[in-house]
Amino acid sequence: MNYQPILNSIYKAIKTTKDKGKVANYIPELSQVSTDNFGICLLNNTQETFKVGDALKPFSIQSISKVLALAKVFSLVDNDLWKRVDVEPSGNPFNHLSLLEHENGIPRNPLINSGALVIADILVSNLENPKEDFLQFIRTITNDNSIDYNLNVANSERLTGYRNYAAAYLLKSFGNLENDVEKVLDFYFHQCAIAMTCEQLTKAFFLFSNQGKCIQEKQILSKSQTKRINAIMLTCGFYDEAGEFAFEVGLPGKSGVGGGIVALLPNHFVISVWSPGLNSKGNSKLGMQALEKFTTETKISIF
Ligand code: GLN
């Protein structure tokens, strides 16, 4: 299928939208980005690429990185990981803490911040050089060595990451963090600060639409692990807007406060969108609208 005409028409429609949402300002470095940026890239399973707008401009992937960290942990420790984090939607914002207190330090899922901190802790325990090795993992699955951390973003988040510090200390108090809080947060702030383009993100997520095999056809996850990560993206990828995303778009996916969203149709394609303005739930406002338009007009979804 030629996806170019539909991407072009979405681009045209979205570009004229006046209310583009608001950039995240709780991480000061992210507030510097213009809401005029807008790009889409689609990579199908025969590895053809379709793109429009700012699809080749790097941006902060933020929480989208949580899926890649989860994939790495799953490949390292398999189902042991579920002793420390659950797989239920939280119905709460990404940085909420009260459920963690009620549920004895077991985060609801690996895609909210507290769950991602447990995943980061497992990577810090299991990787020899956590930051270098995780970056190498992403470079390998995308076959792209130009991908890197944006250190200004990592530092900016560290300076204002009070809620993440609170979550990490709560986890520590419940005995669900093996390493030092500072060490885990340093890894987490870096993982969120990876800069990637829409095109690079479609390559990184290709394995989730390709039964666990990355673009080089190397088996990174088993089919069962891939199915499980897709299920978690569908139910938890958009925090307290996961229901809305399934309802409007109907694909597993993940958002980040940098304004990126990646979604996929297993065995068919990965699509990523970047529009930095967010809605009140912290998800890209126009990114959600673009994907809704895409699945509505093509009549493609997992349902
Ligand atoms: N780094 C961000 C944070 O921890 C990630 C949040 C997000 O993208 N939803 O607050």
XYZ file of C-alpha atoms and ligand atoms in Angstrom:
313
model
C 0.000 0.000 0.000
C 1.216 3.532 -0.804
C 0.833 5.502 2.424
C 2.268 8.747 1.018
C -1.028 10.402 -0.037
C -2.650 9.852 3.373
C 0.423 11.179 5.207
C 0.436 14.253 2.942
C -3.231 14.938 3.560
C -2.855 14.560 7.356
C 0.115 16.942 7.235
C -1.891 19.545 5.354
C -4.841 19.316 7.737
C -2.748 19.383 10.906
C -0.491 22.227 9.791
C -3.447 24.614 9.704
C -4.673 23.686 13.214
C -4.338 26.705 15.506
C -4.383 25.076 18.955
C -1.217 23.017 18.931
C -1.131 22.267 22.679
C 1.589 23.338 25.112
C 5.198 22.161 25.322
C 6.253 20.479 28.564
C 7.838 23.115 30.779
C 8.536 21.105 33.931
C 11.724 20.008 32.134
C 13.022 23.508 31.224
C 15.083 22.328 28.250
C 11.953 20.901 26.557
C 10.183 24.269 26.721
C 12.668 25.633 24.146
C 11.154 23.529 21.343
C 8.691 25.148 18.900
C 5.165 23.743 18.591
C 5.430 24.388 14.847
C 7.449 21.209 14.400
C 5.433 18.369 12.942
C 6.595 15.168 11.303
C 5.348 11.674 10.531
C 7.187 8.563 9.399
C 5.778 5.143 8.539
C 7.946 2.052 8.059
C 6.150 -0.993 6.697
C 7.196 -4.589 7.251
C 8.924 -4.828 3.892
C 11.017 -1.898 5.139
C 9.649 0.783 2.831
C 9.562 4.244 4.420
C 6.992 7.008 3.916
C 7.497 10.396 5.557
C 6.293 13.957 5.693
C 7.290 17.196 7.490
C 9.981 17.181 10.188
C 10.448 13.403 10.127
C 14.244 13.707 10.102
C 14.622 16.235 12.929
C 15.776 14.738 16.272
C 13.701 15.347 19.398
C 13.674 14.115 22.986
C 12.042 10.682 23.041
C 11.321 10.879 26.789
C 8.886 8.148 27.896
C 9.008 6.392 24.538
C 12.364 5.120 25.827
C 10.521 3.142 28.523
C 9.397 0.579 25.926
C 12.960 0.107 24.684
C 14.252 -0.241 28.257
C 11.501 -2.781 28.951
C 12.505 -4.729 25.831
C 16.137 -4.833 26.956
C 15.172 -6.004 30.473
C 12.794 -8.626 29.081
C 15.600 -9.961 26.889
C 17.917 -10.139 29.921
C 15.781 -11.516 32.762
C 12.622 -12.757 30.986
C 9.545 -13.235 33.188
C 11.411 -12.692 36.477
C 10.790 -9.037 35.883
C 7.087 -9.358 36.736
C 7.921 -10.039 40.379
C 8.782 -6.362 40.694
C 6.307 -4.602 38.435
C 2.685 -5.298 37.499
C 0.927 -5.124 34.110
C -2.258 -3.224 34.940
C -3.241 0.186 33.564
C -2.929 2.832 36.250
C -5.685 5.261 35.238
C -3.390 7.917 36.684
C -0.908 10.465 35.299
C 2.588 9.201 34.507
C 4.198 10.681 37.604
C 1.525 9.757 40.170
C 2.701 8.300 43.458
C -0.319 7.342 45.569
C -0.888 3.901 43.996
C 2.730 3.051 44.706
C 2.190 3.750 48.391
C -1.053 1.728 48.458
C 0.387 -1.188 46.524
C 3.509 -1.695 48.597
C 6.029 -0.380 46.140
C 4.991 -2.576 43.187
C 4.357 -0.153 40.310
C 1.185 -0.741 38.294
C 3.101 -1.155 35.025
C 6.527 -0.554 33.455
C 5.413 2.513 31.453
C 4.527 4.859 34.312
C 7.523 6.579 35.878
C 7.735 4.408 39.004
C 7.625 1.233 36.879
C 10.227 2.620 34.512
C 12.472 3.324 37.498
C 12.281 -0.354 38.504
C 13.171 -1.291 34.911
C 16.072 1.190 35.022
C 17.216 -0.398 38.305
C 17.259 -3.865 36.680
C 19.331 -2.501 33.777
C 21.754 -0.808 36.167
C 22.171 -4.154 37.989
C 22.549 -6.258 34.835
C 24.530 -4.146 32.367
C 28.284 -3.688 32.719
C 28.229 -0.042 31.547
C 24.514 0.750 31.769
C 24.377 4.042 29.824
C 26.811 2.955 27.102
C 25.278 -0.522 26.770
C 21.695 0.752 26.571
C 22.634 3.298 23.910
C 24.445 0.546 22.027
C 21.280 -1.600 22.182
C 19.304 1.192 20.511
C 22.034 1.788 17.940
C 22.074 -1.936 17.138
C 18.321 -2.378 16.676
C 18.139 0.744 14.484
C 21.470 0.033 12.737
C 22.305 3.695 13.369
C 25.328 4.825 15.370
C 24.427 8.497 15.169
C 21.758 8.168 17.888
C 22.897 9.764 21.152
C 21.917 11.242 24.507
C 21.097 14.948 24.683
C 23.051 15.792 27.830
C 21.423 19.216 28.247
C 18.012 17.544 28.490
C 19.297 14.898 30.944
C 20.790 17.594 33.139
C 17.723 19.817 32.916
C 15.532 16.939 34.064
C 17.874 16.026 36.907
C 17.680 19.576 38.250
C 13.871 19.586 38.351
C 13.078 15.868 38.717
C 11.590 16.122 42.200
C 8.715 13.707 41.582
C 11.065 11.120 40.112
C 13.299 11.475 43.177
C 10.186 10.981 45.347
C 9.169 7.868 43.383
C 12.673 6.411 43.586
C 12.889 6.958 47.350
C 9.436 5.396 47.831
C 10.519 2.361 45.800
C 13.692 2.168 47.869
C 11.693 2.301 51.109
C 9.653 -0.705 49.934
C 12.820 -2.607 49.006
C 12.016 -2.478 45.278
C 15.178 -0.661 44.196
C 18.508 -2.524 44.404
C 20.837 0.311 43.478
C 21.416 3.800 44.833
C 18.653 6.253 44.045
C 21.138 8.658 42.385
C 22.553 5.935 40.154
C 19.129 4.739 38.972
C 17.889 8.286 38.365
C 21.034 9.204 36.454
C 20.391 6.256 34.141
C 16.666 7.072 33.854
C 17.212 10.781 33.068
C 19.676 9.791 30.350
C 17.402 7.144 28.825
C 14.603 9.744 28.582
C 17.042 12.260 27.066
C 17.894 10.149 24.020
C 17.284 12.216 20.898
C 15.831 10.487 17.860
C 13.975 11.360 14.677
C 10.590 9.960 13.668
C 12.392 7.785 11.137
C 14.832 6.393 13.717
C 11.931 5.659 16.076
C 10.100 3.617 13.461
C 13.281 1.562 13.026
C 13.704 1.079 16.780
C 10.086 -0.101 17.137
C 10.198 -2.286 14.043
C 10.876 -5.360 16.186
C 7.498 -4.957 17.912
C 5.713 -5.155 14.560
C 8.003 -7.915 13.285
C 7.529 -10.701 15.855
C 10.594 -9.663 17.842
C 13.079 -9.331 14.953
C 14.791 -5.961 14.394
C 15.411 -4.351 10.988
C 18.530 -6.503 10.559
C 16.238 -9.538 11.076
C 18.054 -10.438 14.308
C 15.720 -11.999 16.916
C 15.789 -9.576 19.880
C 12.639 -10.770 21.697
C 10.641 -13.979 21.451
C 7.183 -13.847 19.853
C 5.603 -14.199 23.259
C 7.659 -11.363 24.747
C 6.753 -9.177 21.760
C 3.061 -9.915 22.210
C 3.302 -8.975 25.865
C 5.054 -5.664 25.246
C 2.455 -4.768 22.605
C -0.307 -5.601 25.094
C 1.296 -3.321 27.688
C 1.614 -0.499 25.150
C -2.076 -0.830 24.296
C -3.270 -0.813 27.899
C -0.679 1.475 29.527
C 1.139 3.453 26.796
C -0.796 6.688 27.317
C -1.304 6.678 31.098
C -4.781 7.962 31.965
C -5.480 8.428 28.274
C -4.779 4.814 27.259
C -8.501 4.123 26.859
C -8.929 7.204 24.697
C -6.000 6.244 22.460
C -7.344 2.697 21.992
C -10.803 4.144 21.321
C -9.690 6.839 18.856
C -6.662 5.188 17.234
C -6.840 1.459 17.976
C -3.136 0.623 17.888
C -0.591 -0.233 20.595
C 1.709 2.736 21.075
C 3.720 4.941 23.388
C 3.951 8.669 23.924
C 6.596 10.937 25.456
C 6.490 14.476 26.836
C 8.865 15.530 24.045
C 5.754 15.280 21.831
C 6.577 12.005 20.115
C 4.211 9.055 19.670
C 5.049 5.679 18.142
C 2.297 3.215 17.267
C 2.259 -0.019 15.322
C 0.121 -2.614 13.628
C 1.709 -6.037 14.225
C 3.000 -7.629 11.000
C 2.245 -4.485 8.974
C 3.933 -1.216 10.009
C 5.271 1.180 12.611
C 4.195 4.827 12.492
C 5.698 7.681 14.476
C 4.529 11.254 14.847
C 6.191 14.273 16.433
C 4.362 17.425 17.458
C 5.793 18.963 20.666
C 2.589 20.593 21.958
C 0.913 18.414 24.605
C -2.662 18.042 25.802
C -3.613 18.135 29.494
C -2.655 14.450 29.940
C 0.904 15.023 28.724
C 0.415 13.355 25.323
C 1.077 15.074 21.983
C -2.133 16.897 21.074
C -1.749 16.958 17.322
C 0.109 13.635 17.332
C -2.990 11.934 18.731
C -5.190 13.746 16.191
C -2.901 12.754 13.315
C -2.991 9.082 14.294
C -6.749 9.168 14.761
C -7.084 10.584 11.253
C -4.700 7.933 9.928
C -6.584 4.925 11.298
C -10.001 6.418 10.613
C -9.257 7.273 6.992
C -7.340 4.072 6.183
C -9.769 1.955 8.298
C -6.738 0.132 9.690
C -6.449 -0.831 13.358
C -5.915 -3.925 15.474
C -9.684 -4.130 15.933
N 11.381 12.063 31.649
C 9.995 12.330 31.858
C 9.666 12.228 33.333
O 10.164 11.366 33.982
C 9.194 11.334 31.078
C 7.717 11.576 31.186
C 6.968 11.327 29.918
O 7.507 11.390 28.803
N 5.675 11.116 30.049
O 8.930 13.016 33.868
